[in-house]
Short mmCIF file of C-alpha atoms in Angstrom, two decimals:
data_model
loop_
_atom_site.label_atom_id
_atom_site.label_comp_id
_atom_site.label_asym_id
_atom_site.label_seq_id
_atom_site.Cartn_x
_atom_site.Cartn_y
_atom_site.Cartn_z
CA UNK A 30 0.00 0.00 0.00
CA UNK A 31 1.20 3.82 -0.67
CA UNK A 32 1.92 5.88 2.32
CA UNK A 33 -1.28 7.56 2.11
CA UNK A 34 -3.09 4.08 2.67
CA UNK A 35 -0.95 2.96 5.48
CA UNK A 36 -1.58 6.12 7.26
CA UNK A 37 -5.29 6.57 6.57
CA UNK A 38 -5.31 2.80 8.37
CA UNK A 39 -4.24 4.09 11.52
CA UNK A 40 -7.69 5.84 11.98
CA UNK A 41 -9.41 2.20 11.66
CA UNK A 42 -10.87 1.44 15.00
CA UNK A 43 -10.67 -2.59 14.22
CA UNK A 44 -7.16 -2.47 13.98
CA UNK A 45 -6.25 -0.53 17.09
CA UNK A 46 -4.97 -2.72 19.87
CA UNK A 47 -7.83 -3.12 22.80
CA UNK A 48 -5.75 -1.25 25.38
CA UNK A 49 -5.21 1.93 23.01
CA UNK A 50 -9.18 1.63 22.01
CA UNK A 51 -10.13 1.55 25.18
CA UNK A 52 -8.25 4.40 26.68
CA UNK A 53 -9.61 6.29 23.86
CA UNK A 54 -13.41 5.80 24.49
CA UNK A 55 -12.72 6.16 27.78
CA UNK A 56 -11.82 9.80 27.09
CA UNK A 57 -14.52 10.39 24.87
CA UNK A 58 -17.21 9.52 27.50
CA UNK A 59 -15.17 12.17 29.47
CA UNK A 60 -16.98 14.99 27.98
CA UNK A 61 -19.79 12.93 26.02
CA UNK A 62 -22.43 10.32 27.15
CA UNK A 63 -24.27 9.49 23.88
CA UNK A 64 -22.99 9.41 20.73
CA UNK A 65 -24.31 12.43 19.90
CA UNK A 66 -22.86 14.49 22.17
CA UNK A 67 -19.52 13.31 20.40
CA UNK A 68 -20.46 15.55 17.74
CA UNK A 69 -20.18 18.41 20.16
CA UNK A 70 -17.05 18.03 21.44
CA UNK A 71 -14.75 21.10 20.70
CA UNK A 72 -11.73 21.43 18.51
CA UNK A 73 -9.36 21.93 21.99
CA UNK A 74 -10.21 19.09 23.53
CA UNK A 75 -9.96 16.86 20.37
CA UNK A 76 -6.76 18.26 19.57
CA UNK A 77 -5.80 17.09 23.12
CA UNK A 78 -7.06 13.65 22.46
CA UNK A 79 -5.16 13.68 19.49
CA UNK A 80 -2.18 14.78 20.57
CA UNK A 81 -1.58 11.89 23.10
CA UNK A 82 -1.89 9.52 20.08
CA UNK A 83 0.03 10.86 18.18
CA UNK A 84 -2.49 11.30 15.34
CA UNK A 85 -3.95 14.17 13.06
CA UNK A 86 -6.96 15.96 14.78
CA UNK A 87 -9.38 16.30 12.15
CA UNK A 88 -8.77 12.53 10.64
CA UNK A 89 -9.31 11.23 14.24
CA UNK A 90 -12.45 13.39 14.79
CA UNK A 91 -14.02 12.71 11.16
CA UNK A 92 -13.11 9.07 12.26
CA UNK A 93 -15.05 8.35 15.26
CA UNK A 94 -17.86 10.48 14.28
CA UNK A 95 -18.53 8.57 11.25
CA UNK A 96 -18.17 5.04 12.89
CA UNK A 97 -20.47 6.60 15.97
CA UNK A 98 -22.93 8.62 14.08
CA UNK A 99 -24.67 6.11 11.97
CA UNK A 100 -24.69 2.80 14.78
CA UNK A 101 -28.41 1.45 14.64
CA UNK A 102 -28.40 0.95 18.35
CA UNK A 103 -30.58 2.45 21.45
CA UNK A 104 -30.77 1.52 25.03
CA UNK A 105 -34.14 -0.25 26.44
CA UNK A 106 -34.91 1.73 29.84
CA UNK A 107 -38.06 3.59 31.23
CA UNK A 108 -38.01 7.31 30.82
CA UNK A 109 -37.50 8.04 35.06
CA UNK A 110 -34.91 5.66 34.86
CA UNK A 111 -31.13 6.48 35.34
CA UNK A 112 -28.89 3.58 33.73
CA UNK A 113 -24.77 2.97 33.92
CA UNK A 114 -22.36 0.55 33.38
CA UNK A 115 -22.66 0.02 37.14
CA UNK A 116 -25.49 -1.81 37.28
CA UNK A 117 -26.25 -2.77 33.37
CA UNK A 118 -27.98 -1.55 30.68
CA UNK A 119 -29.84 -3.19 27.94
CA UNK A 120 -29.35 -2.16 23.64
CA UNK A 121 -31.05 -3.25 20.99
CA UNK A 122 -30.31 -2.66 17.42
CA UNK A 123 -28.98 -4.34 13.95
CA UNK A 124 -25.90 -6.19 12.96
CA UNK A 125 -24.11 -3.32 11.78
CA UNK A 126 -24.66 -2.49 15.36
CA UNK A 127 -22.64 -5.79 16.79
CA UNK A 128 -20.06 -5.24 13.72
CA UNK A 129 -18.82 -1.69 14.97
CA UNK A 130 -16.13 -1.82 17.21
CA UNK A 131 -15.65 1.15 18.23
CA UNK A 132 -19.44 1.60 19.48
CA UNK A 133 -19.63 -1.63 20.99
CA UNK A 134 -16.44 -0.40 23.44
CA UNK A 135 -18.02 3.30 23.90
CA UNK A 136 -21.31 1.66 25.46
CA UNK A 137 -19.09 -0.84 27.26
CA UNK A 138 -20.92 -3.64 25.58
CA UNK A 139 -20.20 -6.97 27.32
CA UNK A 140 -22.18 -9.58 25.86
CA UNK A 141 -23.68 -9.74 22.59
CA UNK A 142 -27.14 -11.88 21.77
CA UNK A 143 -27.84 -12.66 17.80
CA UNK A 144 -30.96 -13.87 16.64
CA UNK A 145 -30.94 -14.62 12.25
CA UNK A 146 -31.65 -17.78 10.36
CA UNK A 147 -27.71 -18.24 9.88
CA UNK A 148 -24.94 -18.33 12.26
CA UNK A 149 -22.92 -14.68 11.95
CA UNK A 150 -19.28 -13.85 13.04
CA UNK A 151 -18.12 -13.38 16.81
CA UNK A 152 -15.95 -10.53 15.43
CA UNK A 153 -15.11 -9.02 19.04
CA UNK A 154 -14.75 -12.16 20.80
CA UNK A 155 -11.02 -11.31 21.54
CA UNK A 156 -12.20 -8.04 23.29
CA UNK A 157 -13.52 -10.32 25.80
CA UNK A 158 -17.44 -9.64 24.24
CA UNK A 159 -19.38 -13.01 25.12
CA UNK A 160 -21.77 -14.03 22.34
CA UNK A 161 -24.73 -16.03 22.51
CA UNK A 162 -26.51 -16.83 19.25
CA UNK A 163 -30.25 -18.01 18.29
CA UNK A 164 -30.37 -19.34 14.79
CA UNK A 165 -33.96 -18.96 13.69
CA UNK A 166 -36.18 -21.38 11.37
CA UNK A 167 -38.47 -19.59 8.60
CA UNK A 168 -41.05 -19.33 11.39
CA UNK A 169 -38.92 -17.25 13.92
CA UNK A 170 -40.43 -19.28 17.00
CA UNK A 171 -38.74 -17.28 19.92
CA UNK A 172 -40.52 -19.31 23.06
CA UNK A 173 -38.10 -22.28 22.86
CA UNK A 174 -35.42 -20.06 23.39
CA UNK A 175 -37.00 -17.57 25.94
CA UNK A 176 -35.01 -19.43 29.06
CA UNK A 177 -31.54 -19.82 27.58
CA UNK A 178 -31.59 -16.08 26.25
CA UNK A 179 -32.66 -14.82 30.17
CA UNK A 180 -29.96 -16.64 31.18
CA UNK A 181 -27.24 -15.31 29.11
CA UNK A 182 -28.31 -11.86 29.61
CA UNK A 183 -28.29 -12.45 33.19
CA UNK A 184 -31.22 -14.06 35.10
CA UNK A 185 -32.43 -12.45 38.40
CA UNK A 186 -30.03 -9.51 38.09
CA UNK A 187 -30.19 -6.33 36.10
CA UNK A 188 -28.52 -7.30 32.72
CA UNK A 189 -26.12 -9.53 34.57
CA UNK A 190 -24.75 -6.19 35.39
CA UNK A 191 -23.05 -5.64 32.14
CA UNK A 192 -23.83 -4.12 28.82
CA UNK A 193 -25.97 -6.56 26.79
CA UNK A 194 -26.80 -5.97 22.81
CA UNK A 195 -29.30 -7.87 21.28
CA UNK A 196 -29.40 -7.41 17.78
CA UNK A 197 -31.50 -9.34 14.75
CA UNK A 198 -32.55 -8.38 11.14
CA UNK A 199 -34.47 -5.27 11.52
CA UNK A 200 -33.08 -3.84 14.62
CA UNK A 201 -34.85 -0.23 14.80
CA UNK A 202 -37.38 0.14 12.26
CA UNK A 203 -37.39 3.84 12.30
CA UNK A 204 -38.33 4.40 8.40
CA UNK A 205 -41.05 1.97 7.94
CA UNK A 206 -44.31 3.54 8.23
CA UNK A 207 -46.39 1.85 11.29
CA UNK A 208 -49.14 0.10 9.27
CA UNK A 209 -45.96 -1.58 7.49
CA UNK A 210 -44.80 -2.28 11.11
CA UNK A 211 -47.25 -3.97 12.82
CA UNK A 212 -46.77 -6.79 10.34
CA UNK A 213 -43.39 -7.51 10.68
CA UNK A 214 -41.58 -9.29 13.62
CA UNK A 215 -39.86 -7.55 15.96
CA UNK A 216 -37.75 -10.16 17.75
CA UNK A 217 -34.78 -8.21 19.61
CA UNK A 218 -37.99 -5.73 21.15
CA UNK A 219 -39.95 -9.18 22.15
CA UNK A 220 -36.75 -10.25 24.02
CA UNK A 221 -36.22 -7.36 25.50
CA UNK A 222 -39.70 -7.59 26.42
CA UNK A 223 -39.64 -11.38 27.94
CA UNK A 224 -36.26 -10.48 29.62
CA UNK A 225 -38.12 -7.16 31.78
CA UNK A 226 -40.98 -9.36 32.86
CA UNK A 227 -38.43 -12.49 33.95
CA UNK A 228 -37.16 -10.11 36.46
CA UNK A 229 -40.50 -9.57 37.97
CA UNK A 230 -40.23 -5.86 38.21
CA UNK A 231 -41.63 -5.27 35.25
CA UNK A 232 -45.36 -5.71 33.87
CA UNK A 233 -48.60 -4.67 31.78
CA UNK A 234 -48.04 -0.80 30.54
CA UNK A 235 -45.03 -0.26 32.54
CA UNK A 236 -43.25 -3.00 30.21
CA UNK A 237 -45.42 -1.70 27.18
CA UNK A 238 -43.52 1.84 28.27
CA UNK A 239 -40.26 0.42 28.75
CA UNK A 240 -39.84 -0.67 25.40
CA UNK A 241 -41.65 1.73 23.61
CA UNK A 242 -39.98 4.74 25.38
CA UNK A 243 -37.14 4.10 22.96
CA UNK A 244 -38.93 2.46 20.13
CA UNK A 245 -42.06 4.15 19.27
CA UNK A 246 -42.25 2.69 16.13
CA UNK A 247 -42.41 -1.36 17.86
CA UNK A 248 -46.55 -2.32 17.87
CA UNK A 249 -47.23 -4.03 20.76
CA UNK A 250 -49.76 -6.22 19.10
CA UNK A 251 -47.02 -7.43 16.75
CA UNK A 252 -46.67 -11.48 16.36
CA UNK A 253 -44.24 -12.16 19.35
CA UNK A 254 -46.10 -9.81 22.24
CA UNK A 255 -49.29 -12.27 20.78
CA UNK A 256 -47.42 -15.43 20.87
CA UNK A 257 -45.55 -14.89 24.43
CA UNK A 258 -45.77 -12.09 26.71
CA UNK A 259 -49.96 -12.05 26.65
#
């Protein structure tokens, strides 16, 4: 490769060592705590950042905000609710969302739940990411694996007190119009779902809220909520 290409490699999150990405997105949630915010982060302080990597500014900035800005992926939590790393939080979103690296160490993501009708890569599984996958059949019968899926998220505590992803096909349907919507399945948001009401704090409209504080666009009388949860 020309110089040009080896250098414009060094702003590739998947080939940063973990220690070097991890300090990093430890700085950025420093001064930002959504991905968002990132965007708003001044010129000083990324020139700061920068600086003690020994990279160019604007390359490192254009960087992460184009690996952060267009992640698929939103937290599951009720609107009076206050969630950290502490205690565990709960994402949902699409397999570009599991793919990205570098969002999948800003939101401290721990474990990593897949449900398709194939088996996909355990890209991160060296950044000490656990990964449980549900293959599907054509029918996308969740209830068989309702017990195994609490359990790997973490049974009886919040989240197992990590960062759990769940991510399937159609993650957040935000451009589908809602008549399209309450057609289609909607099995990361059904899990989520079956996962509140497992840890028996969780029922009714308050779990109707939960998940549809984040997702307006999930129907709760979609074919999982039906099948399951009532």
């Amino acid at each position: 490769p020309s110089p040009a290409q080896s250098h414009d490699e060094l702003y590739e999150f998947e080939q940063w060592p973990l220690n070097k990405l991890q300090a990093f997105t430890s700085t950025l949630r420093e001064h930002a705590r959504s991905a968002e915010e990132v965007l708003l982060i001044g010129e000083a302080v990324w020139s700061t950042i920068a600086h003690e990597l020994e990279m160019d500014t604007t390359k490192l900035r254009d960087a992460a905000i184009k690996a952060l800005r267009g992640v698929d992926m939103q937290q599951i939590h009720l609107p009076d609710e206050v969630a950290t790393a502490d205690q565990g939080a709960l994402f949902v979103g699409k397999l570009e969302a599991a793919e990205n690296r570098l969002a999948l160490q800003f939101w401290k993501i721990k474990k990593i739940l897949t449900l398709f009708s194939c088996s996909v890569d355990h890209l991160w599984q060296a950044d000490s990411i656990e990964y449980k996958e549900v293959v599907l059949e054509a029918q996308n019968h969740l209830f068989p694996y309702i017990d195994s899926t609490v359990d790997f998220i973490g049974r009886g505590h919040r989240y197992g007190g990590v960062n759990v992803l769940i991510c399937c096909g159609t993650g957040i349907r935000r451009w589908f119009p809602r008549a399209v919507m309450d057609h289609l399945d909607d099995r990361s948001a059904s899990l989520c779902a079956a996962y509140l009401m497992s840890l028996d704090t969780m029922h009714g409209a308050k779990l109707e809220r939960a998940v549809d504080s984040i997702r307006k666009q999930v129907g709760t009388r979609s074919l999982y909520f039906c099948h399951f949860l009532w």
